[in-house]
CSV table of C-alpha atoms in Angstrom, one decimal:
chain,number,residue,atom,x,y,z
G,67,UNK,CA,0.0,0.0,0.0
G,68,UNK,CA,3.1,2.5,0.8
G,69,UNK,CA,3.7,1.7,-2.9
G,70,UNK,CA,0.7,2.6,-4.5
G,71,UNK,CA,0.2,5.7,-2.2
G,72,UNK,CA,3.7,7.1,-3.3
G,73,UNK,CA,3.0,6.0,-7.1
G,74,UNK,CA,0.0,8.3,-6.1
G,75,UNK,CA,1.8,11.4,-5.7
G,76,UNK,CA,1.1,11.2,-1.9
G,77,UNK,CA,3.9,12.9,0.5
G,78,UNK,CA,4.5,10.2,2.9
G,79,UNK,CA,5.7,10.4,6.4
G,80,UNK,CA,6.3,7.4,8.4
G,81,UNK,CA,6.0,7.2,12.1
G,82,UNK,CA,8.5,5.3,13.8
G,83,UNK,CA,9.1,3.7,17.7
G,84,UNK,CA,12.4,3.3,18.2
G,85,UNK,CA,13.9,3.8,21.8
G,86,UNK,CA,17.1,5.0,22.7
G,87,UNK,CA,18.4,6.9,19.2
G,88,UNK,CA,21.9,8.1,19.3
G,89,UNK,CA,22.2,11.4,19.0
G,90,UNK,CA,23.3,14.1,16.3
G,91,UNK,CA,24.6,13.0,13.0
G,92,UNK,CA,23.8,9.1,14.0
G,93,UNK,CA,20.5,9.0,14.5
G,94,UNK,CA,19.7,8.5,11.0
G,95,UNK,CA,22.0,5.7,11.0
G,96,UNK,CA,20.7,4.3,13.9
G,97,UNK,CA,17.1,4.8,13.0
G,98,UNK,CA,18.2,2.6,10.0
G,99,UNK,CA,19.5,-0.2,12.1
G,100,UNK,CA,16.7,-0.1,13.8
G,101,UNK,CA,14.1,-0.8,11.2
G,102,UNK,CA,16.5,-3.5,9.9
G,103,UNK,CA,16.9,-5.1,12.7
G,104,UNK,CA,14.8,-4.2,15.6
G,105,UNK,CA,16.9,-2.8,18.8
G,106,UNK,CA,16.3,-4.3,22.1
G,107,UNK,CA,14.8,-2.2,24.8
G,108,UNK,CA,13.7,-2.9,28.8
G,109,UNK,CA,10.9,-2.8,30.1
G,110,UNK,CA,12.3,0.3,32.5
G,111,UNK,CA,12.7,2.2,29.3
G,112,UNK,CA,9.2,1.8,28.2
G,113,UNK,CA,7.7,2.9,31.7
G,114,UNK,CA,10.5,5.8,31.8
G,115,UNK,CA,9.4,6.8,28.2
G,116,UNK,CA,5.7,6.2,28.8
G,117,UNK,CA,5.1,8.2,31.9
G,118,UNK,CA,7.2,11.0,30.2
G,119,UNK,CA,4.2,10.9,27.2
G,120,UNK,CA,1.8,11.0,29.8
G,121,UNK,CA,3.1,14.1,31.3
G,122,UNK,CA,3.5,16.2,28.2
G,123,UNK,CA,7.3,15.7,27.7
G,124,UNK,CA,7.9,13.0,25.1
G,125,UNK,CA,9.0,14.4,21.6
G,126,UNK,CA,8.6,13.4,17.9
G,127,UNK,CA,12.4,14.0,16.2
G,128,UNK,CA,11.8,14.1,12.3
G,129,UNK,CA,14.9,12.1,10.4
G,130,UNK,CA,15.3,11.8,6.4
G,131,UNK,CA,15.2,8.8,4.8
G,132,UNK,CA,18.8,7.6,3.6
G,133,UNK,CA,18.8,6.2,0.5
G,134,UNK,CA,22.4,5.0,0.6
G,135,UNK,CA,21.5,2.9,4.2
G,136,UNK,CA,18.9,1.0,2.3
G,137,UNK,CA,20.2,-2.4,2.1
G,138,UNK,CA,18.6,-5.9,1.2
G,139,UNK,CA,14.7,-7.0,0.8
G,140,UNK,CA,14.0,-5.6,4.5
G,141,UNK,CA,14.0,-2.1,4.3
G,142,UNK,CA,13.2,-1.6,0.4
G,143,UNK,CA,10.0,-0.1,1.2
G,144,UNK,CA,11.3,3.4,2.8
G,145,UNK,CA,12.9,4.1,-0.9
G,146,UNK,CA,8.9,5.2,-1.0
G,147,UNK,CA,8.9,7.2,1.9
G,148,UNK,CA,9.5,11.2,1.7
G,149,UNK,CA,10.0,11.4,6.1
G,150,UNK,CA,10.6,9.5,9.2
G,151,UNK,CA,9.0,10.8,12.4
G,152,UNK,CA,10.4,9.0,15.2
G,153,UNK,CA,8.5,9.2,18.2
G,154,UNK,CA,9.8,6.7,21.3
G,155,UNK,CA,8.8,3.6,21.9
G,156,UNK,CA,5.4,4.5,20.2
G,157,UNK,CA,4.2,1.2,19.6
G,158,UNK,CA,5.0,0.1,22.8
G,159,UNK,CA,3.2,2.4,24.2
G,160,UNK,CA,0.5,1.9,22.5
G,161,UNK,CA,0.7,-1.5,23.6
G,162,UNK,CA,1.0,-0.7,27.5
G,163,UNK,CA,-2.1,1.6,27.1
G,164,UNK,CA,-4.4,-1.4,25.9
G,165,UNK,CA,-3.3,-3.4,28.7
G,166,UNK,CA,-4.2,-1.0,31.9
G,167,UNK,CA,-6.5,1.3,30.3
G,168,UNK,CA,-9.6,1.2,27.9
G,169,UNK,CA,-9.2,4.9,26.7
G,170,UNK,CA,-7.3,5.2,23.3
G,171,UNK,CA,-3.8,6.9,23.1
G,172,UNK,CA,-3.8,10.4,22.2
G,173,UNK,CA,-1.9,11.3,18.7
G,174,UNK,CA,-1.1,15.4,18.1
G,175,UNK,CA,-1.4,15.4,14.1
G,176,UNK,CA,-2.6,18.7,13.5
G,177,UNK,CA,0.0,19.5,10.6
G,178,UNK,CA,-1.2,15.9,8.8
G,179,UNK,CA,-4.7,15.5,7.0
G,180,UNK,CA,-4.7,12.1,6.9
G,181,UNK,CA,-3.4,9.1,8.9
G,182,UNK,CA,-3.3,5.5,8.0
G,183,UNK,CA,-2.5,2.7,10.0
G,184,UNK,CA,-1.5,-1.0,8.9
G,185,UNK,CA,-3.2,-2.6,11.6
G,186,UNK,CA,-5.9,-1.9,14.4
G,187,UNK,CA,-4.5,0.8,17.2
G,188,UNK,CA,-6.1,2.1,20.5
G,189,UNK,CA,-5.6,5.5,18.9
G,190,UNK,CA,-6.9,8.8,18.8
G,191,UNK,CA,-5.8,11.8,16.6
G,192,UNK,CA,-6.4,15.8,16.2
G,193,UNK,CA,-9.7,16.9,15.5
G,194,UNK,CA,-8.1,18.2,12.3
G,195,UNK,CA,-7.1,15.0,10.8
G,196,UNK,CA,-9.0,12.2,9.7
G,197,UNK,CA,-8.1,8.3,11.2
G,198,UNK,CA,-7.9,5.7,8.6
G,199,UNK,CA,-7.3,1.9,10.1
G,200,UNK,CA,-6.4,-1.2,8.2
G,201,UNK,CA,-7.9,-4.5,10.0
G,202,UNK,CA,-6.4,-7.8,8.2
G,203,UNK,CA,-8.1,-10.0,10.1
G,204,UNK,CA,-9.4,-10.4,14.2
G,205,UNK,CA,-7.0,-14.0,14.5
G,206,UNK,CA,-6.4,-13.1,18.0
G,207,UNK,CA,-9.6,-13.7,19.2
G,208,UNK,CA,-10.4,-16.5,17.2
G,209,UNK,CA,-7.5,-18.8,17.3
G,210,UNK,CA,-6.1,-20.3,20.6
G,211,UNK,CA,-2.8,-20.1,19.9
G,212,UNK,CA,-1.9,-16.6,19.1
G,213,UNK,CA,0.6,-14.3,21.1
G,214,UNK,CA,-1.9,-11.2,21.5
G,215,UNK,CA,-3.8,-11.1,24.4
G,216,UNK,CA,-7.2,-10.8,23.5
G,217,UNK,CA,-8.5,-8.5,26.2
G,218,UNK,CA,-6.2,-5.8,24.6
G,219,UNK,CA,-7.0,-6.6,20.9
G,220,UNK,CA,-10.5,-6.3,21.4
G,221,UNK,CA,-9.8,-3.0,23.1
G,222,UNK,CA,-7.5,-1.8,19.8
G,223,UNK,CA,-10.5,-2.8,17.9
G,224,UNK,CA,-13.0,-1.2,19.9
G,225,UNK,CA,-11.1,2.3,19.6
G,226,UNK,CA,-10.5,1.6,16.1
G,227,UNK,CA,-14.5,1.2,15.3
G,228,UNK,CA,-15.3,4.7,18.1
G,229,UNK,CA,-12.6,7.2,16.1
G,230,UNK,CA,-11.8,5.7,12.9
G,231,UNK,CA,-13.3,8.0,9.9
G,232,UNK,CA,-12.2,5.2,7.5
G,233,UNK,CA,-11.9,1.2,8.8
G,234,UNK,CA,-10.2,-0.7,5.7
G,235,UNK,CA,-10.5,-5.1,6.0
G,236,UNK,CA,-8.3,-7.0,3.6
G,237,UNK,CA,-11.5,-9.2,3.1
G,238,UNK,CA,-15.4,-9.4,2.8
G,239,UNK,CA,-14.4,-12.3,5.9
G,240,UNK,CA,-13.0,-9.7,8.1
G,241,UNK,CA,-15.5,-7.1,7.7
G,242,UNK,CA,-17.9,-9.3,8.6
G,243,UNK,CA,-16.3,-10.3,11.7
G,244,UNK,CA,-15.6,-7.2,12.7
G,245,UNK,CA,-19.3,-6.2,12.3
G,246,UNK,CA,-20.7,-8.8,14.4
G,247,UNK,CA,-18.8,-7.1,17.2
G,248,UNK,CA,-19.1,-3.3,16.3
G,249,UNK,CA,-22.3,-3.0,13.9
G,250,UNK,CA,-22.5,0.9,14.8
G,251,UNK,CA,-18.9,1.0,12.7
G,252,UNK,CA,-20.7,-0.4,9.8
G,253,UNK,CA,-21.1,2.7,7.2
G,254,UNK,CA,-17.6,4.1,7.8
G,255,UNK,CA,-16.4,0.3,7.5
G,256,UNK,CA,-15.2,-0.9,3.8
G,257,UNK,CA,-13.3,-4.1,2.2
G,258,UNK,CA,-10.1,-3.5,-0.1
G,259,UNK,CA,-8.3,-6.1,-1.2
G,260,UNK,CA,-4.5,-6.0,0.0
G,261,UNK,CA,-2.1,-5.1,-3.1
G,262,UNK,CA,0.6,-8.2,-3.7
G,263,UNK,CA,3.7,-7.5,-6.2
G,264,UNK,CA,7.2,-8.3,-6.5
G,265,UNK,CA,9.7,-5.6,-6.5
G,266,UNK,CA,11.6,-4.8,-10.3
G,267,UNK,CA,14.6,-5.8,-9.3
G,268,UNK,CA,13.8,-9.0,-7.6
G,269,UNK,CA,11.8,-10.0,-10.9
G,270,UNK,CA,14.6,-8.7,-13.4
G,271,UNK,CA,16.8,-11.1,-11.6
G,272,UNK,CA,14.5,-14.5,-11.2
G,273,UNK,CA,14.3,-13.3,-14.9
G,274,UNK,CA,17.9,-14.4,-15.5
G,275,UNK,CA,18.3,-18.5,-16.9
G,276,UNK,CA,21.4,-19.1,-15.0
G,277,UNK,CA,19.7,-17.3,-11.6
G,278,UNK,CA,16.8,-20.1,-11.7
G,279,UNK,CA,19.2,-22.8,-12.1
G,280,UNK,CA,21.2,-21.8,-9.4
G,281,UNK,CA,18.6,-21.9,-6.7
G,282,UNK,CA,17.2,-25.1,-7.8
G,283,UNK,CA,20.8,-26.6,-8.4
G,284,UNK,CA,21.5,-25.3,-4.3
G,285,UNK,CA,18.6,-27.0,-3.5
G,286,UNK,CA,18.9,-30.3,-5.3
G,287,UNK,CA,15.4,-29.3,-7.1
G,288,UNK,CA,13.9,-30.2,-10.6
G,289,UNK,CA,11.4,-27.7,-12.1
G,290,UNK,CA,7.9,-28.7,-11.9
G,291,UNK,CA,9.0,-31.4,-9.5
G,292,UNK,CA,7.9,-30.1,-5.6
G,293,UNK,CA,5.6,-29.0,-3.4
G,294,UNK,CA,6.5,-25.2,-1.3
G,295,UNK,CA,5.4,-23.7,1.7
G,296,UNK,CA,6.4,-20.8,2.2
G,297,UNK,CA,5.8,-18.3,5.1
G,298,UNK,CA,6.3,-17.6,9.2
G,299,UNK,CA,6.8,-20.9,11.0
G,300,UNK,CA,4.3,-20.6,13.6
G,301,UNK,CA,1.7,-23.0,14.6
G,302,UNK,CA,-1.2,-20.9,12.5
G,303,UNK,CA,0.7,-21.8,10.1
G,304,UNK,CA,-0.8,-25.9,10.6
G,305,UNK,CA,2.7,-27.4,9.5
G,306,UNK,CA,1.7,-30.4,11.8
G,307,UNK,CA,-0.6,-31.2,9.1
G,308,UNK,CA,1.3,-30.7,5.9
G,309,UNK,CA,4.2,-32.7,7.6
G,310,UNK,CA,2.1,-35.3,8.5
G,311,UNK,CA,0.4,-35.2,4.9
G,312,UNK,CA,3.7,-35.4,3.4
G,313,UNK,CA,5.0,-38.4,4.6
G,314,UNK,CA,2.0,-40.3,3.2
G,315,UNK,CA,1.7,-39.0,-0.2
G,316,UNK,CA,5.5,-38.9,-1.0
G,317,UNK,CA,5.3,-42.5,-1.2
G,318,UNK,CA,3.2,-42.3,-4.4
G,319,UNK,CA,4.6,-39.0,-5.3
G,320,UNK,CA,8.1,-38.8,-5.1
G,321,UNK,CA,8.0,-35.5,-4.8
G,322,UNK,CA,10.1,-33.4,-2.2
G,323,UNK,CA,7.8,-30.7,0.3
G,324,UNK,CA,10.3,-27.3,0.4
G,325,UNK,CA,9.6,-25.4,3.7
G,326,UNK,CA,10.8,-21.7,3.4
G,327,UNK,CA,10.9,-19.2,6.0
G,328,UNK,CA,11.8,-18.9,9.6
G,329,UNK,CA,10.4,-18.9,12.9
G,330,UNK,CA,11.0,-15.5,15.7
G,331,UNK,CA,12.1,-15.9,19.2
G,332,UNK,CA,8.6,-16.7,20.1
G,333,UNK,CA,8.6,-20.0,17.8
G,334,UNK,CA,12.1,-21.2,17.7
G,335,UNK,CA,11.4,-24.0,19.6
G,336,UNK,CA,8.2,-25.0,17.4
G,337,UNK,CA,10.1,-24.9,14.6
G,338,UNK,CA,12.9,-27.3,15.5
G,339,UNK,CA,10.6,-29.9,16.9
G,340,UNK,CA,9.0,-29.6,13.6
G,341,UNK,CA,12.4,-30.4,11.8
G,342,UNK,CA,13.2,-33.0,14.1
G,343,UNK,CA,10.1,-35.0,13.4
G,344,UNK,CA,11.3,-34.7,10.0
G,345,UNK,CA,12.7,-38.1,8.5
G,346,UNK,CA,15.2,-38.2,5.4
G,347,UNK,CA,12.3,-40.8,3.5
G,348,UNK,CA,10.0,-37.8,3.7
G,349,UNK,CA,12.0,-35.5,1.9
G,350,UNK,CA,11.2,-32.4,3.4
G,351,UNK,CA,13.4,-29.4,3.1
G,352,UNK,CA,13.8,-26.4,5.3
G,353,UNK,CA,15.4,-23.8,3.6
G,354,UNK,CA,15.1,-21.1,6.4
G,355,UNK,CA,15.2,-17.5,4.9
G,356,UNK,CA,14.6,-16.2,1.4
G,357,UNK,CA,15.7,-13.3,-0.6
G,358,UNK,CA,12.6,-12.3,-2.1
G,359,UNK,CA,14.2,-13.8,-5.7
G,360,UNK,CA,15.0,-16.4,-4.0
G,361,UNK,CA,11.0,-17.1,-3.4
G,362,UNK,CA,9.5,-16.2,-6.8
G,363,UNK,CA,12.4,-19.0,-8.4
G,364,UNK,CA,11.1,-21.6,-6.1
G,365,UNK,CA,7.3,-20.2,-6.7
G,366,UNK,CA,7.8,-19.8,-10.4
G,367,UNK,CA,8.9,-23.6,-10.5
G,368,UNK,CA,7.0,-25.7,-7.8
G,369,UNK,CA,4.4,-28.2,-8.6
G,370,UNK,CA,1.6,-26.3,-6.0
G,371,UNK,CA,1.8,-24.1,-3.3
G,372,UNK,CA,1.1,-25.7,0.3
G,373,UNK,CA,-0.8,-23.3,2.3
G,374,UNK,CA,-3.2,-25.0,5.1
G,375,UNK,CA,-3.7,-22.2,8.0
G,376,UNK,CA,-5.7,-22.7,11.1
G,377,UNK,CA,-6.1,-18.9,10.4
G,378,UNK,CA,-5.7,-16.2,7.7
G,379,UNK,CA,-6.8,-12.7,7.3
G,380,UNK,CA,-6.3,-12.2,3.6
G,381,UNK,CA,-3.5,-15.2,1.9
G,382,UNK,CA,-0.5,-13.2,0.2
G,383,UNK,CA,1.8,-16.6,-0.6
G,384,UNK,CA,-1.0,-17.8,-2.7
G,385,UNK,CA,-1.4,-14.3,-4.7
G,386,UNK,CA,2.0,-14.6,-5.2
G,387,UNK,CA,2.1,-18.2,-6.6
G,388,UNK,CA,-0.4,-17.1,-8.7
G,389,UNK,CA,1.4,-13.4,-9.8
G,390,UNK,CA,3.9,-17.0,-10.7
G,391,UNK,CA,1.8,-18.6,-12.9
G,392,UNK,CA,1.2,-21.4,-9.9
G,393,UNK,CA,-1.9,-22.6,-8.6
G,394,UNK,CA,-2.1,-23.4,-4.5
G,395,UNK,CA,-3.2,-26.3,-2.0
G,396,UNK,CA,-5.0,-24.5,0.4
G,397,UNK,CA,-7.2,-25.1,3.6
G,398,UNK,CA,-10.9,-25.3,3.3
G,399,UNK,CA,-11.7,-22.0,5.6
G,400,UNK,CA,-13.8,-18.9,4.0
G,401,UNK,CA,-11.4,-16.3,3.6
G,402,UNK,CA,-9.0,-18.4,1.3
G,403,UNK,CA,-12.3,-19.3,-0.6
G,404,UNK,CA,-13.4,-16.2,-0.7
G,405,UNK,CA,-10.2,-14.7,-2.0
G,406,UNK,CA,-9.0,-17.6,-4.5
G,407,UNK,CA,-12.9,-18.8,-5.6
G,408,UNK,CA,-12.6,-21.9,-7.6
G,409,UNK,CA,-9.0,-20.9,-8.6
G,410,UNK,CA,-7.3,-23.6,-6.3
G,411,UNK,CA,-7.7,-26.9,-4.7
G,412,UNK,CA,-8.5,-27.0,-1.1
G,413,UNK,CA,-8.5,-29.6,2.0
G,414,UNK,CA,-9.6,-30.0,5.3
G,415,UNK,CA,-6.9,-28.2,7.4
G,416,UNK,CA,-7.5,-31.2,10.7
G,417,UNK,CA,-7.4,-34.2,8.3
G,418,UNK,CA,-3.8,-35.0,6.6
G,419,UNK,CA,-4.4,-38.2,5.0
G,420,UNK,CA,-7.4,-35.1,3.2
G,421,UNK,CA,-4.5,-33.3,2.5
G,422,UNK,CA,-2.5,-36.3,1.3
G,423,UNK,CA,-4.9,-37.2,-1.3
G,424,UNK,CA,-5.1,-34.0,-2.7
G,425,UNK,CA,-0.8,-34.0,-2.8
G,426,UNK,CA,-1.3,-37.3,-4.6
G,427,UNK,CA,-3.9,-35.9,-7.1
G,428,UNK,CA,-1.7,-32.9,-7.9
G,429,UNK,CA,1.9,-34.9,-7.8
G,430,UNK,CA,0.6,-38.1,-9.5
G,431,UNK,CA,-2.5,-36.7,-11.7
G,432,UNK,CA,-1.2,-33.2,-13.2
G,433,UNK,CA,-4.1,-33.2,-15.8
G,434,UNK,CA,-6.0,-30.6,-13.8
G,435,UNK,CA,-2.9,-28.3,-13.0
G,436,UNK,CA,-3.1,-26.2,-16.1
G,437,UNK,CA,-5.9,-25.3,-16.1
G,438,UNK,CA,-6.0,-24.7,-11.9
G,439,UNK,CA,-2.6,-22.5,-13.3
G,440,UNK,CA,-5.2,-20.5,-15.5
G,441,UNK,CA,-7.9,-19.9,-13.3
G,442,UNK,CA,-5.4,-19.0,-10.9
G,443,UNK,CA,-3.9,-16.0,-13.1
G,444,UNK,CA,-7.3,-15.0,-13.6
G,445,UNK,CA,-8.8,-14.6,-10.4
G,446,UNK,CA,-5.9,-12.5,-9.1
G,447,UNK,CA,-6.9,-9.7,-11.5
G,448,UNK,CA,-8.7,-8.0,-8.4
G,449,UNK,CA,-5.5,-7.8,-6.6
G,450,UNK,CA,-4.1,-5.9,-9.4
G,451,UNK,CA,-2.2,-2.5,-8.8
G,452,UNK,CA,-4.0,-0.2,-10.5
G,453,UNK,CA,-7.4,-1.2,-9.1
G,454,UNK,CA,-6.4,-1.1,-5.6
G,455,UNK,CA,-5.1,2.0,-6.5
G,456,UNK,CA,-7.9,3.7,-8.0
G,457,UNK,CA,-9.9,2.4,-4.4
G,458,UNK,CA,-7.6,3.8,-2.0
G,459,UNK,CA,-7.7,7.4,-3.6
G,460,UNK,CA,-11.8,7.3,-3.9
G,461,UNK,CA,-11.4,6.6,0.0
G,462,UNK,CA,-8.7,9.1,0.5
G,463,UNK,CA,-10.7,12.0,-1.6
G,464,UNK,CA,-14.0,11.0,0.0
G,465,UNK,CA,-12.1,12.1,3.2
G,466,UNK,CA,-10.1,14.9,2.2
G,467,UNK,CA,-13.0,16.7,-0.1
């Protein structure tokens, strides 16, 4: 979305949270480092820096963007961005807040008309600006599993639905959810499909014969010839499942499952229980991080893409297998249905030997693949750039007007 908004001719200003800046003619470097690689902070910092807001004294230091510190996938997107605001520990705060209090956290943004978020805050701004929120889906209260503690999502959503001119969802799925809890929000509440591309350079280079090659010579992979995941390893993700469907249909299939991505600090240990159940006969791969090229090669080439969720708001691996000319395996819940239609082949996410059969049908069976492949290319035409484009400015000039 930063994307379109900047192809737009938009000025964008990006608010930051990090804590403990150096000083003077570092703090653009450090800023950097910081949205690269998150910096650590304490939990004495926070209260320091929070009690500090509370009493009038926390301030918002504005830093250019560097073009010459943007380096690798990570950062690519602040090449789009015209300001950083950093304002401590922000998100953090914002955080705290939803934990002790109900009332939203108070934003000065008199100088900005509009301001977006990319996910539901306990927030309130100036009088003079108008609040846009982007909800991509309400997975903390639905699924058991998940980090966030519900009491204070539902709070972030409750302030998002009382002073949010504008509440975006990534799907008809979402809205609806969201409805069922806050129906008052329902006029000012709309769905807009999330925007998935691939970066010019990243494509320019999967492009390249001998680049393809490469990545499926490091991986001991033939084109057409596996099944990927790829994504966060987390247990939303339902790997349990895919594993376990794996190792019955790669007896028919022959066909290696290639696991890309890598767990946080929060699911380390998931992951390498996960791996360890792993058996050489089952021919699973873990790959662990991906440059983006990296993932369109292996997407561009695979068999079908393995996606099976407990939980999604929206899908973007499957977009992108299909922006690759791949169709996906998915998991039989509504918002991958409502977002791929009859574009893709889907399972029971709690059944594996479900799953199994399908990863025989593909793998053994590939009649139906092209034209899965073409249905697939099809139905993404309502993610495409320019039409999310032309939605997010009728919502922007419906507000600004």
């Amino acid at each position: 979305m930063i994307r379109l908004l900047h192809q737009s001719g938009y000025p964008l200003h990006l608010l930051t949270g990090a804590g403990g800046l150096a000083q003077g003619r570092l703090a653009s470097l450090s800023l950097h480092r910081h949205l690269d690689q998150p910096s650590n902070w304490s939990r004495i910092q926070l209260a320091q820096s929070y009690f500090a807001e509370r009493l009038g004294r926390s301030r918002q230091t504005p830093i250019k963007v560097d073009s010459n510190l943007i380096i690798g996938d990570r950062i690519q997107y602040l090449q789009q961005i015209d300001q950083l605001i950093n304002h401590p520990f922000f998100y953090r705060k914002l955080r705290l807040q939803a934990k002790i209090s109900d009332r939203p956290f108070f934003l000065k943004t008199k100088n900005y008309p509009v301001v977006l978020t990319s996910s539901p805050l306990n927030l309130r701004v100036s009088s003079s600006s108008r609040l846009i929120q982007v909800i991509h889906d309400l997975i903390p209260l639905n699924y058991l599993r998940h980090p966030d503690e519900a009491v204070t999502f539902l709070r972030r959503l409750q302030a998002t639905a009382d002073y949010s001119d504008r509440i975006i969802c990534l799907s008809e799925t979402t809205r609806q959810q969201f409805l069922e809890l806050f129906p008052q929000a329902e006029s000012r509440t709309l769905t807009l499909y999330q925007p998935v591309s691939f970066s010019a350079e990243a494509l320019a280079l999967t492009d390249r014969p001998d680049f393809a090659a490469a990545v499926l010579r490091r991986y001991g992979l033939e084109r057409d010839r596996y099944f990927f995941f790829v994504g966060a390893i987390e247990p939303r993700k339902n790997l349990e499942t895919l594993i376990a469907a794996q190792q019955v249909a790669v007896l028919r299939t022959q066909l290696p499952l290639v696991i890309g991505g890598t767990a946080d600090v929060h699911t380390q240990d998931y992951a390498q229980q996960l791996q360890q159940r792993s058996r050489s006969t089952d021919q699973i791969l873990w790959t662990g991080y991906l440059t983006e090229a990296e993932k369109i090669c292996l997407l561009r080439h695979c068999r079908a893409l393995t996606f099976l969720s407990w939980q999604e708001g929206f899908g973007i691996p499957m977009i992108e297998a299909a922006l690759c000319g791949r169709s996906s395996l998915l998991a039989n819940i509504p918002v991958l249905r409502e977002v791929m239609g009859a574009a893709a082949t889907y399972a029971n996410p709690q059944h594996p030997l479900e799953v199994a059969d399908q990863l025989i049908q593909l793998g053994c069976y590939p009649a139906q693949l092209s034209e899965l492949r073409s249905r697939a290319t099809q139905q993404i035409q309502a993610f495409a750039d320019g039409q999310v484009q032309q939605q997010i400015q009728q919502v922007l000039q419906s507000l600004i007007s």
